[in-house]
Structure formats: structure tokens, C-alpha cells
A tleap script that builds the chain and sets N, CA, C and O, in Angstrom:
source leaprc.protein.ff14SB
mol = sequence {
  NMET LYS SER THR LEU GLY ILE ILE ILE SER
  ASP SER LYS LEU THR ILE ILE GLY PHE THR
  MET SER GLU ALA PHE GLU TYR VAL ASP SER
  LEU TRP SER PHE LEU ARG LYS ASN LEU PRO
  LYS THR SER TRP SER SER ILE ALA ILE GLU
  VAL ALA GLY ILE SER SER LEU ASN LYS LEU
  SER PHE LYS TRP ALA VAL SER ILE ASP ILE
  ASP ASP ASP SER LEU PHE GLU GLU ILE LEU
  LEU ASN LEU THR GLU ASN ASN PHE LEU THR
  ASN LYS LYS ILE GLU ILE CILE
}
set mol.1.N position { 80.597 87.822 137.602 }
set mol.1.CA position { 79.874 87.082 138.614 }
set mol.1.C position { 79.822 87.896 139.908 }
set mol.1.O position { 80.842 88.411 140.365 }
set mol.2.N position { 78.657 88.005 140.479 }
set mol.2.CA position { 78.496 88.721 141.739 }
set mol.2.C position { 79.091 87.914 142.878 }
set mol.2.O position { 78.946 86.692 142.935 }
set mol.3.N position { 79.763 88.612 143.784 }
set mol.3.CA position { 80.259 87.912 144.969 }
set mol.3.C position { 79.120 87.765 145.975 }
set mol.3.O position { 78.109 88.462 145.902 }
set mol.4.N position { 79.308 86.852 146.901 }
set mol.4.CA position { 78.285 86.553 147.895 }
set mol.4.C position { 78.718 87.065 149.252 }
set mol.4.O position { 79.883 86.940 149.630 }
set mol.5.N position { 77.779 87.642 149.985 }
set mol.5.CA position { 78.016 88.059 151.361 }
set mol.5.C position { 77.388 87.033 152.288 }
set mol.5.O position { 76.270 86.576 152.049 }
set mol.6.N position { 78.097 86.673 153.334 }
set mol.6.CA position { 77.556 85.765 154.335 }
set mol.6.C position { 76.946 86.555 155.475 }
set mol.6.O position { 77.518 87.550 155.922 }
set mol.7.N position { 75.800 86.124 155.943 }
set mol.7.CA position { 75.095 86.783 157.043 }
set mol.7.C position { 75.057 85.825 158.228 }
set mol.7.O position { 74.589 84.693 158.108 }
set mol.8.N position { 75.549 86.285 159.363 }
set mol.8.CA position { 75.491 85.506 160.601 }
set mol.8.C position { 74.587 86.252 161.568 }
set mol.8.O position { 74.814 87.425 161.866 }
set mol.9.N position { 73.562 85.566 162.057 }
set mol.9.CA position { 72.607 86.179 162.985 }
set mol.9.C position { 72.724 85.467 164.319 }
set mol.9.O position { 72.542 84.252 164.405 }
set mol.10.N position { 73.030 86.230 165.362 }
set mol.10.CA position { 73.057 85.665 166.712 }
set mol.10.C position { 72.036 86.412 167.561 }
set mol.10.O position { 71.225 87.169 167.026 }
set mol.11.N position { 72.064 86.212 168.864 }
set mol.11.CA position { 71.040 86.782 169.752 }
set mol.11.C position { 70.822 88.279 169.559 }
set mol.11.O position { 69.684 88.720 169.400 }
set mol.12.N position { 71.877 89.050 169.571 }
set mol.12.CA position { 71.711 90.502 169.465 }
set mol.12.C position { 72.710 91.114 168.499 }
set mol.12.O position { 72.950 92.321 168.522 }
set mol.13.N position { 73.291 90.276 167.649 }
set mol.13.CA position { 74.325 90.751 166.734 }
set mol.13.C position { 74.098 90.188 165.341 }
set mol.13.O position { 73.768 89.015 165.168 }
set mol.14.N position { 74.279 91.042 164.370 }
set mol.14.CA position { 74.152 90.687 162.969 }
set mol.14.C position { 75.496 90.986 162.316 }
set mol.14.O position { 75.982 92.115 162.392 }
set mol.15.N position { 76.104 89.982 161.671 }
set mol.15.CA position { 77.404 90.175 161.034 }
set mol.15.C position { 77.290 89.850 159.553 }
set mol.15.O position { 76.732 88.822 159.167 }
set mol.16.N position { 77.827 90.743 158.734 }
set mol.16.CA position { 77.824 90.578 157.286 }
set mol.16.C position { 79.284 90.426 156.863 }
set mol.16.O position { 80.087 91.336 157.071 }
set mol.17.N position { 79.630 89.283 156.271 }
set mol.17.CA position { 81.014 88.940 155.939 }
set mol.17.C position { 81.187 88.825 154.425 }
set mol.17.O position { 80.303 88.331 153.724 }
set mol.18.N position { 82.340 89.288 153.932 }
set mol.18.CA position { 82.675 89.069 152.529 }
set mol.18.C position { 83.027 90.321 151.760 }
set mol.18.O position { 83.125 90.286 150.534 }
set mol.19.N position { 83.217 91.420 152.453 }
set mol.19.CA position { 83.551 92.683 151.804 }
set mol.19.C position { 85.052 92.798 151.553 }
set mol.19.O position { 85.849 92.161 152.242 }
set mol.20.N position { 85.438 93.606 150.570 }
set mol.20.CA position { 86.805 94.107 150.509 }
set mol.20.C position { 86.879 95.235 151.534 }
set mol.20.O position { 85.851 95.653 152.067 }
set mol.21.N position { 88.085 95.731 151.814 }
set mol.21.CA position { 88.200 96.786 152.822 }
set mol.21.C position { 87.405 98.030 152.415 }
set mol.21.O position { 86.667 98.582 153.231 }
set mol.22.N position { 87.546 98.468 151.187 }
set mol.22.CA position { 86.828 99.676 150.772 }
set mol.22.C position { 85.317 99.455 150.776 }
set mol.22.O position { 84.561 100.349 151.154 }
set mol.23.N position { 84.875 98.268 150.358 }
set mol.23.CA position { 83.441 97.963 150.391 }
set mol.23.C position { 82.898 97.998 151.815 }
set mol.23.O position { 81.781 98.464 152.045 }
set mol.24.N position { 83.682 97.509 152.769 }
set mol.24.CA position { 83.229 97.485 154.167 }
set mol.24.C position { 82.953 98.895 154.665 }
set mol.24.O position { 81.928 99.140 155.301 }
set mol.25.N position { 83.855 99.819 154.383 }
set mol.25.CA position { 83.660 101.178 154.873 }
set mol.25.C position { 82.572 101.918 154.095 }
set mol.25.O position { 81.868 102.756 154.660 }
set mol.26.N position { 82.432 101.615 152.811 }
set mol.26.CA position { 81.308 102.167 152.045 }
set mol.26.C position { 79.989 101.634 152.597 }
set mol.26.O position { 79.002 102.365 152.692 }
set mol.27.N position { 79.984 100.353 152.959 }
set mol.27.CA position { 78.779 99.742 153.517 }
set mol.27.C position { 78.407 100.389 154.848 }
set mol.27.O position { 77.232 100.653 155.105 }
set mol.28.N position { 79.402 100.643 155.691 }
set mol.28.CA position { 79.133 101.292 156.978 }
set mol.28.C position { 78.496 102.655 156.751 }
set mol.28.O position { 77.572 103.037 157.468 }
set mol.29.N position { 78.984 103.389 155.760 }
set mol.29.CA position { 78.406 104.697 155.451 }
set mol.29.C position { 76.939 104.557 155.040 }
set mol.29.O position { 76.090 105.315 155.511 }
set mol.30.N position { 76.637 103.599 154.171 }
set mol.30.CA position { 75.245 103.357 153.755 }
set mol.30.C position { 74.385 102.896 154.922 }
set mol.30.O position { 73.256 103.355 155.095 }
set mol.31.N position { 74.930 101.983 155.721 }
set mol.31.CA position { 74.211 101.457 156.876 }
set mol.31.C position { 73.917 102.564 157.882 }
set mol.31.O position { 72.805 102.663 158.401 }
set mol.32.N position { 74.910 103.386 158.151 }
set mol.32.CA position { 74.769 104.510 159.085 }
set mol.32.C position { 73.620 105.416 158.638 }
set mol.32.O position { 72.743 105.760 159.430 }
set mol.33.N position { 73.638 105.792 157.377 }
set mol.33.CA position { 72.583 106.666 156.839 }
set mol.33.C position { 71.217 105.998 156.921 }
set mol.33.O position { 70.235 106.628 157.314 }
set mol.34.N position { 71.155 104.725 156.551 }
set mol.34.CA position { 69.902 103.972 156.574 }
set mol.34.C position { 69.324 103.913 157.986 }
set mol.34.O position { 68.138 104.174 158.184 }
set mol.35.N position { 70.158 103.573 158.962 }
set mol.35.CA position { 69.674 103.448 160.340 }
set mol.35.C position { 69.247 104.796 160.910 }
set mol.35.O position { 68.216 104.887 161.576 }
set mol.36.N position { 70.024 105.834 160.659 }
set mol.36.CA position { 69.676 107.165 161.182 }
set mol.36.C position { 68.378 107.687 160.557 }
set mol.36.O position { 67.620 108.413 161.200 }
set mol.37.N position { 68.132 107.314 159.307 }
set mol.37.CA position { 66.914 107.755 158.623 }
set mol.37.C position { 65.686 106.979 159.098 }
set mol.37.O position { 64.590 107.536 159.156 }
set mol.38.N position { 65.857 105.700 159.438 }
set mol.38.CA position { 64.720 104.826 159.718 }
set mol.38.C position { 64.447 104.545 161.190 }
set mol.38.O position { 63.445 103.911 161.521 }
set mol.39.N position { 65.315 105.002 162.068 }
set mol.39.CA position { 65.124 104.733 163.497 }
set mol.39.C position { 65.033 106.035 164.282 }
set mol.39.O position { 65.669 107.026 163.923 }
set mol.40.N position { 64.247 106.034 165.346 }
set mol.40.CA position { 64.167 107.241 166.178 }
set mol.40.C position { 65.512 107.511 166.870 }
set mol.40.O position { 66.238 106.583 167.228 }
set mol.41.N position { 65.816 108.769 167.043 }
set mol.41.CA position { 67.087 109.171 167.645 }
set mol.41.C position { 67.286 108.561 169.034 }
set mol.41.O position { 68.420 108.315 169.444 }
set mol.42.N position { 66.214 108.322 169.746 }
set mol.42.CA position { 66.309 107.745 171.094 }
set mol.42.C position { 66.883 106.326 171.084 }
set mol.42.O position { 67.377 105.860 172.111 }
set mol.43.N position { 66.828 105.638 169.955 }
set mol.43.CA position { 67.340 104.264 169.889 }
set mol.43.C position { 68.786 104.188 169.398 }
set mol.43.O position { 69.385 103.113 169.435 }
set mol.44.N position { 69.349 105.282 168.948 }
set mol.44.CA position { 70.693 105.263 168.366 }
set mol.44.C position { 71.751 104.759 169.344 }
set mol.44.O position { 72.693 104.080 168.936 }
set mol.45.N position { 71.608 105.079 170.617 }
set mol.45.CA position { 72.630 104.668 171.590 }
set mol.45.C position { 72.594 103.161 171.873 }
set mol.45.O position { 73.495 102.637 172.527 }
set mol.46.N position { 71.576 102.472 171.396 }
set mol.46.CA position { 71.464 101.017 171.589 }
set mol.46.C position { 72.182 100.226 170.501 }
set mol.46.O position { 72.188 98.995 170.530 }
set mol.47.N position { 72.789 100.927 169.539 }
set mol.47.CA position { 73.369 100.269 168.372 }
set mol.47.C position { 74.860 100.590 168.267 }
set mol.47.O position { 75.265 101.747 168.373 }
set mol.48.N position { 75.662 99.560 168.059 }
set mol.48.CA position { 77.092 99.731 167.796 }
set mol.48.C position { 77.423 99.045 166.473 }
set mol.48.O position { 76.932 97.952 166.192 }
set mol.49.N position { 78.254 99.692 165.670 }
set mol.49.CA position { 78.680 99.127 164.392 }
set mol.49.C position { 80.185 98.873 164.470 }
set mol.49.O position { 80.949 99.738 164.899 }
set mol.50.N position { 80.594 97.688 164.053 }
set mol.50.CA position { 82.000 97.281 164.132 }
set mol.50.C position { 82.463 96.794 162.761 }
set mol.50.O position { 81.713 96.126 162.048 }
set mol.51.N position { 83.697 97.130 162.396 }
set mol.51.CA position { 84.306 96.639 161.163 }
set mol.51.C position { 85.532 95.819 161.549 }
set mol.51.O position { 86.343 96.256 162.366 }
set mol.52.N position { 85.670 94.623 160.958 }
set mol.52.CA position { 86.801 93.752 161.295 }
set mol.52.C position { 87.330 93.060 160.045 }
set mol.52.O position { 86.571 92.731 159.132 }
set mol.53.N position { 88.636 92.846 160.019 }
set mol.53.CA position { 89.275 92.069 158.960 }
set mol.53.C position { 89.428 90.631 159.415 }
set mol.53.O position { 89.824 90.379 160.552 }
set mol.54.N position { 89.116 89.682 158.536 }
set mol.54.CA position { 89.170 88.264 158.878 }
set mol.54.C position { 90.089 87.563 157.876 }
set mol.54.O position { 89.950 87.740 156.666 }
set mol.55.N position { 91.023 86.771 158.390 }
set mol.55.CA position { 91.955 86.048 157.536 }
set mol.55.C position { 92.136 84.633 158.066 }
set mol.55.O position { 91.993 84.381 159.262 }
set mol.56.N position { 92.449 83.724 157.170 }
set mol.56.CA position { 92.797 82.362 157.598 }
set mol.56.C position { 94.317 82.227 157.555 }
set mol.56.O position { 95.004 83.092 157.012 }
set mol.57.N position { 94.832 81.162 158.115 }
set mol.57.CA position { 96.277 80.943 158.097 }
set mol.57.C position { 96.766 80.384 156.762 }
set mol.57.O position { 97.972 80.317 156.525 }
set mol.58.N position { 95.847 79.987 155.895 }
set mol.58.CA position { 96.234 79.443 154.590 }
set mol.58.C position { 96.874 80.486 153.688 }
set mol.58.O position { 97.814 80.186 152.952 }
set mol.59.N position { 96.367 81.706 153.746 }
set mol.59.CA position { 96.812 82.747 152.828 }
set mol.59.C position { 96.640 84.095 153.516 }
set mol.59.O position { 95.633 84.337 154.181 }
set mol.60.N position { 97.627 84.970 153.351 }
set mol.60.CA position { 97.533 86.288 153.968 }
set mol.60.C position { 96.674 87.192 153.087 }
set mol.60.O position { 97.191 87.994 152.309 }
set mol.61.N position { 95.381 87.051 153.221 }
set mol.61.CA position { 94.425 87.923 152.545 }
set mol.61.C position { 93.237 88.072 153.478 }
set mol.61.O position { 92.937 87.191 154.284 }
set mol.62.N position { 92.581 89.190 153.351 }
set mol.62.CA position { 91.504 89.499 154.277 }
set mol.62.C position { 90.171 89.627 153.566 }
set mol.62.O position { 90.088 90.143 152.451 }
set mol.63.N position { 89.143 89.154 154.221 }
set mol.63.CA position { 87.763 89.504 153.921 }
set mol.63.C position { 87.333 90.366 155.093 }
set mol.63.O position { 87.775 90.154 156.222 }
set mol.64.N position { 86.502 91.303 154.838 }
set mol.64.CA position { 86.098 92.246 155.872 }
set mol.64.C position { 84.650 92.015 156.252 }
set mol.64.O position { 83.826 91.626 155.425 }
set mol.65.N position { 84.356 92.263 157.518 }
set mol.65.CA position { 83.014 92.043 158.059 }
set mol.65.C position { 82.522 93.305 158.742 }
set mol.65.O position { 83.297 94.063 159.324 }
set mol.66.N position { 81.227 93.512 158.659 }
set mol.66.CA position { 80.563 94.605 159.370 }
set mol.66.C position { 79.558 93.962 160.315 }
set mol.66.O position { 78.719 93.165 159.896 }
set mol.67.N position { 79.649 94.315 161.595 }
set mol.67.CA position { 78.726 93.780 162.599 }
set mol.67.C position { 77.890 94.901 163.183 }
set mol.67.O position { 78.362 96.022 163.374 }
set mol.68.N position { 76.647 94.576 163.459 }
set mol.68.CA position { 75.726 95.504 164.112 }
set mol.68.C position { 75.308 94.839 165.411 }
set mol.68.O position { 74.672 93.785 165.403 }
set mol.69.N position { 75.665 95.454 166.514 }
set mol.69.CA position { 75.336 94.930 167.844 }
set mol.69.C position { 74.219 95.796 168.413 }
set mol.69.O position { 74.364 97.014 168.515 }
set mol.70.N position { 73.106 95.171 168.784 }
set mol.70.CA position { 71.907 95.904 169.192 }
set mol.70.C position { 71.464 95.426 170.567 }
set mol.70.O position { 71.256 94.231 170.779 }
set mol.71.N position { 71.320 96.363 171.503 }
set mol.71.CA position { 70.984 96.041 172.895 }
set mol.71.C position { 69.517 95.706 173.139 }
set mol.71.O position { 69.187 95.108 174.164 }
set mol.72.N position { 68.654 96.070 172.241 }
set mol.72.CA position { 67.206 95.956 172.440 }
set mol.72.C position { 66.644 94.894 171.489 }
set mol.72.O position { 66.805 95.016 170.275 }
set mol.73.N position { 65.985 93.852 172.021 }
set mol.73.CA position { 65.481 92.744 171.196 }
set mol.73.C position { 64.481 93.187 170.131 }
set mol.73.O position { 64.569 92.749 168.984 }
set mol.74.N position { 63.542 94.041 170.492 }
set mol.74.CA position { 62.543 94.470 169.505 }
set mol.74.C position { 63.190 95.348 168.434 }
set mol.74.O position { 62.799 95.296 167.267 }
set mol.75.N position { 64.164 96.142 168.823 }
set mol.75.CA position { 64.903 96.962 167.862 }
set mol.75.C position { 65.725 96.064 166.928 }
set mol.75.O position { 65.805 96.324 165.728 }
set mol.76.N position { 66.329 95.017 167.476 }
set mol.76.CA position { 67.078 94.053 166.670 }
set mol.76.C position { 66.178 93.437 165.601 }
set mol.76.O position { 66.561 93.355 164.434 }
set mol.77.N position { 64.991 93.007 165.999 }
set mol.77.CA position { 64.044 92.413 165.052 }
set mol.77.C position { 63.632 93.409 163.975 }
set mol.77.O position { 63.523 93.047 162.803 }
set mol.78.N position { 63.403 94.658 164.364 }
set mol.78.CA position { 63.011 95.697 163.406 }
set mol.78.C position { 64.128 95.950 162.393 }
set mol.78.O position { 63.873 96.044 161.193 }
set mol.79.N position { 65.354 96.059 162.877 }
set mol.79.CA position { 66.490 96.300 161.985 }
set mol.79.C position { 66.703 95.109 161.058 }
set mol.79.O position { 66.923 95.288 159.860 }
set mol.80.N position { 66.640 93.906 161.595 }
set mol.80.CA position { 66.804 92.700 160.782 }
set mol.80.C position { 65.740 92.632 159.687 }
set mol.80.O position { 66.054 92.312 158.540 }
set mol.81.N position { 64.504 92.925 160.026 }
set mol.81.CA position { 63.420 92.931 159.044 }
set mol.81.C position { 63.665 93.981 157.963 }
set mol.81.O position { 63.533 93.691 156.774 }
set mol.82.N position { 64.022 95.204 158.373 }
set mol.82.CA position { 64.277 96.277 157.404 }
set mol.82.C position { 65.436 95.936 156.478 }
set mol.82.O position { 65.352 96.162 155.271 }
set mol.83.N position { 66.509 95.396 157.030 }
set mol.83.CA position { 67.656 95.040 156.193 }
set mol.83.C position { 67.323 93.883 155.259 }
set mol.83.O position { 67.751 93.879 154.105 }
set mol.84.N position { 66.564 92.902 155.742 }
set mol.84.CA position { 66.161 91.775 154.906 }
set mol.84.C position { 65.307 92.256 153.735 }
set mol.84.O position { 65.502 91.818 152.601 }
set mol.85.N position { 64.372 93.147 154.005 }
set mol.85.CA position { 63.503 93.684 152.951 }
set mol.85.C position { 64.288 94.481 151.913 }
set mol.85.O position { 63.847 94.620 150.771 }
set mol.86.N position { 65.444 95.002 152.303 }
set mol.86.CA position { 66.272 95.818 151.409 }
set mol.86.C position { 67.546 95.090 150.976 }
set mol.86.O position { 68.544 95.734 150.653 }
set mol.87.N position { 67.521 93.756 150.965 }
set mol.87.CA position { 68.669 92.919 150.588 }
set mol.87.C position { 69.959 93.370 151.282 }
set mol.87.O position { 71.033 93.387 150.679 }
set mol.88.N position { 69.829 93.731 152.546 }
set mol.88.CA position { 70.954 94.157 153.371 }
set mol.88.C position { 71.713 95.330 152.745 }
set mol.88.O position { 72.928 95.451 152.905 }
set mol.89.N position { 70.979 96.191 152.030 }
set mol.89.CA position { 71.508 97.412 151.419 }
set mol.89.C position { 72.607 97.136 150.401 }
set mol.89.O position { 73.519 97.947 150.242 }
set mol.90.N position { 72.534 96.020 149.720 }
set mol.90.CA position { 73.567 95.671 148.750 }
set mol.90.C position { 72.939 95.031 147.521 }
set mol.90.O position { 71.808 94.548 147.561 }
set mol.91.N position { 73.694 95.037 146.434 }
set mol.91.CA position { 73.219 94.339 145.232 }
set mol.91.C position { 73.884 92.970 145.099 }
set mol.91.O position { 73.732 92.299 144.078 }
set mol.92.N position { 74.624 92.558 146.135 }
set mol.92.CA position { 75.296 91.259 146.122 }
set mol.92.C position { 74.332 90.154 146.551 }
set mol.92.O position { 73.302 90.406 147.177 }
set mol.93.N position { 74.695 88.941 146.200 }
set mol.93.CA position { 73.934 87.769 146.640 }
set mol.93.C position { 74.159 87.591 148.143 }
set mol.93.O position { 75.269 87.788 148.637 }
set mol.94.N position { 73.109 87.221 148.859 }
set mol.94.CA position { 73.153 87.053 150.313 }
set mol.94.C position { 72.985 85.575 150.658 }
set mol.94.O position { 72.133 84.886 150.097 }
set mol.95.N position { 73.808 85.103 151.585 }
set mol.95.CA position { 73.702 83.721 152.064 }
set mol.95.C position { 73.696 83.736 153.592 }
set mol.95.O position { 74.637 84.225 154.218 }
set mol.96.N position { 72.633 83.199 154.185 }
set mol.96.CA position { 72.556 83.097 155.645 }
set mol.96.C position { 73.438 81.924 156.076 }
set mol.96.O position { 73.272 80.801 155.599 }
set mol.97.N position { 74.361 82.195 156.970 }
set mol.97.CA position { 75.296 81.159 157.448 }
set mol.97.C position { 74.798 80.607 158.766 }
set mol.97.O position { 75.432 79.725 159.344 }
savepdb mol mol.pdb
quit
């Protein structure tokens, strides 16, 4: 069974939740390559990528999240559209939270 990734979209930040630690860093590598290939170099400084571990108090286990913080609204929309068209660069099921 494929695991599901949760997508949280806010004003200028896109967060993808549900990775294992190794998957999160592999995803960042894919995301980095995708963005550098598809965006002009002048826009690179407007984008920050963050990796975080998330745990509840019920059990000491982590799910990992990758966030993309984008300073430019039109660039945010372009990236969101590109990632949506490419299933967020993953073969996992996607759920908008």
C-alpha cells in the first residue's frame, strides 16, 4: 500500500508532510534539481527549503516534512502549479490538508 503525503498550503509556504527521514532528504535533492532546472537563476534567492521532524507525544516516532517558503506571490503560484502537475515529484498519494 502506498503511503500518503499531506500537503499544507499557506500564503507563501508549501509544506509536504509524511516522509521518513531518508525520503525527506531524497525529496529535497529532487526538489532542488527540479526548481533549479525550471526557474530562472534570478528567482533562486526568493526560495528557502526547510526539513523538519514532527512527532506527537503519544509515541516517540517522527514523520518528516519538507517546506518551501517563497517570497514572491507569482513565483509561489508558478511553483505550486508545476509541482501539482508533477504530483509533487513523488509517486505517493497526495492529500491536501
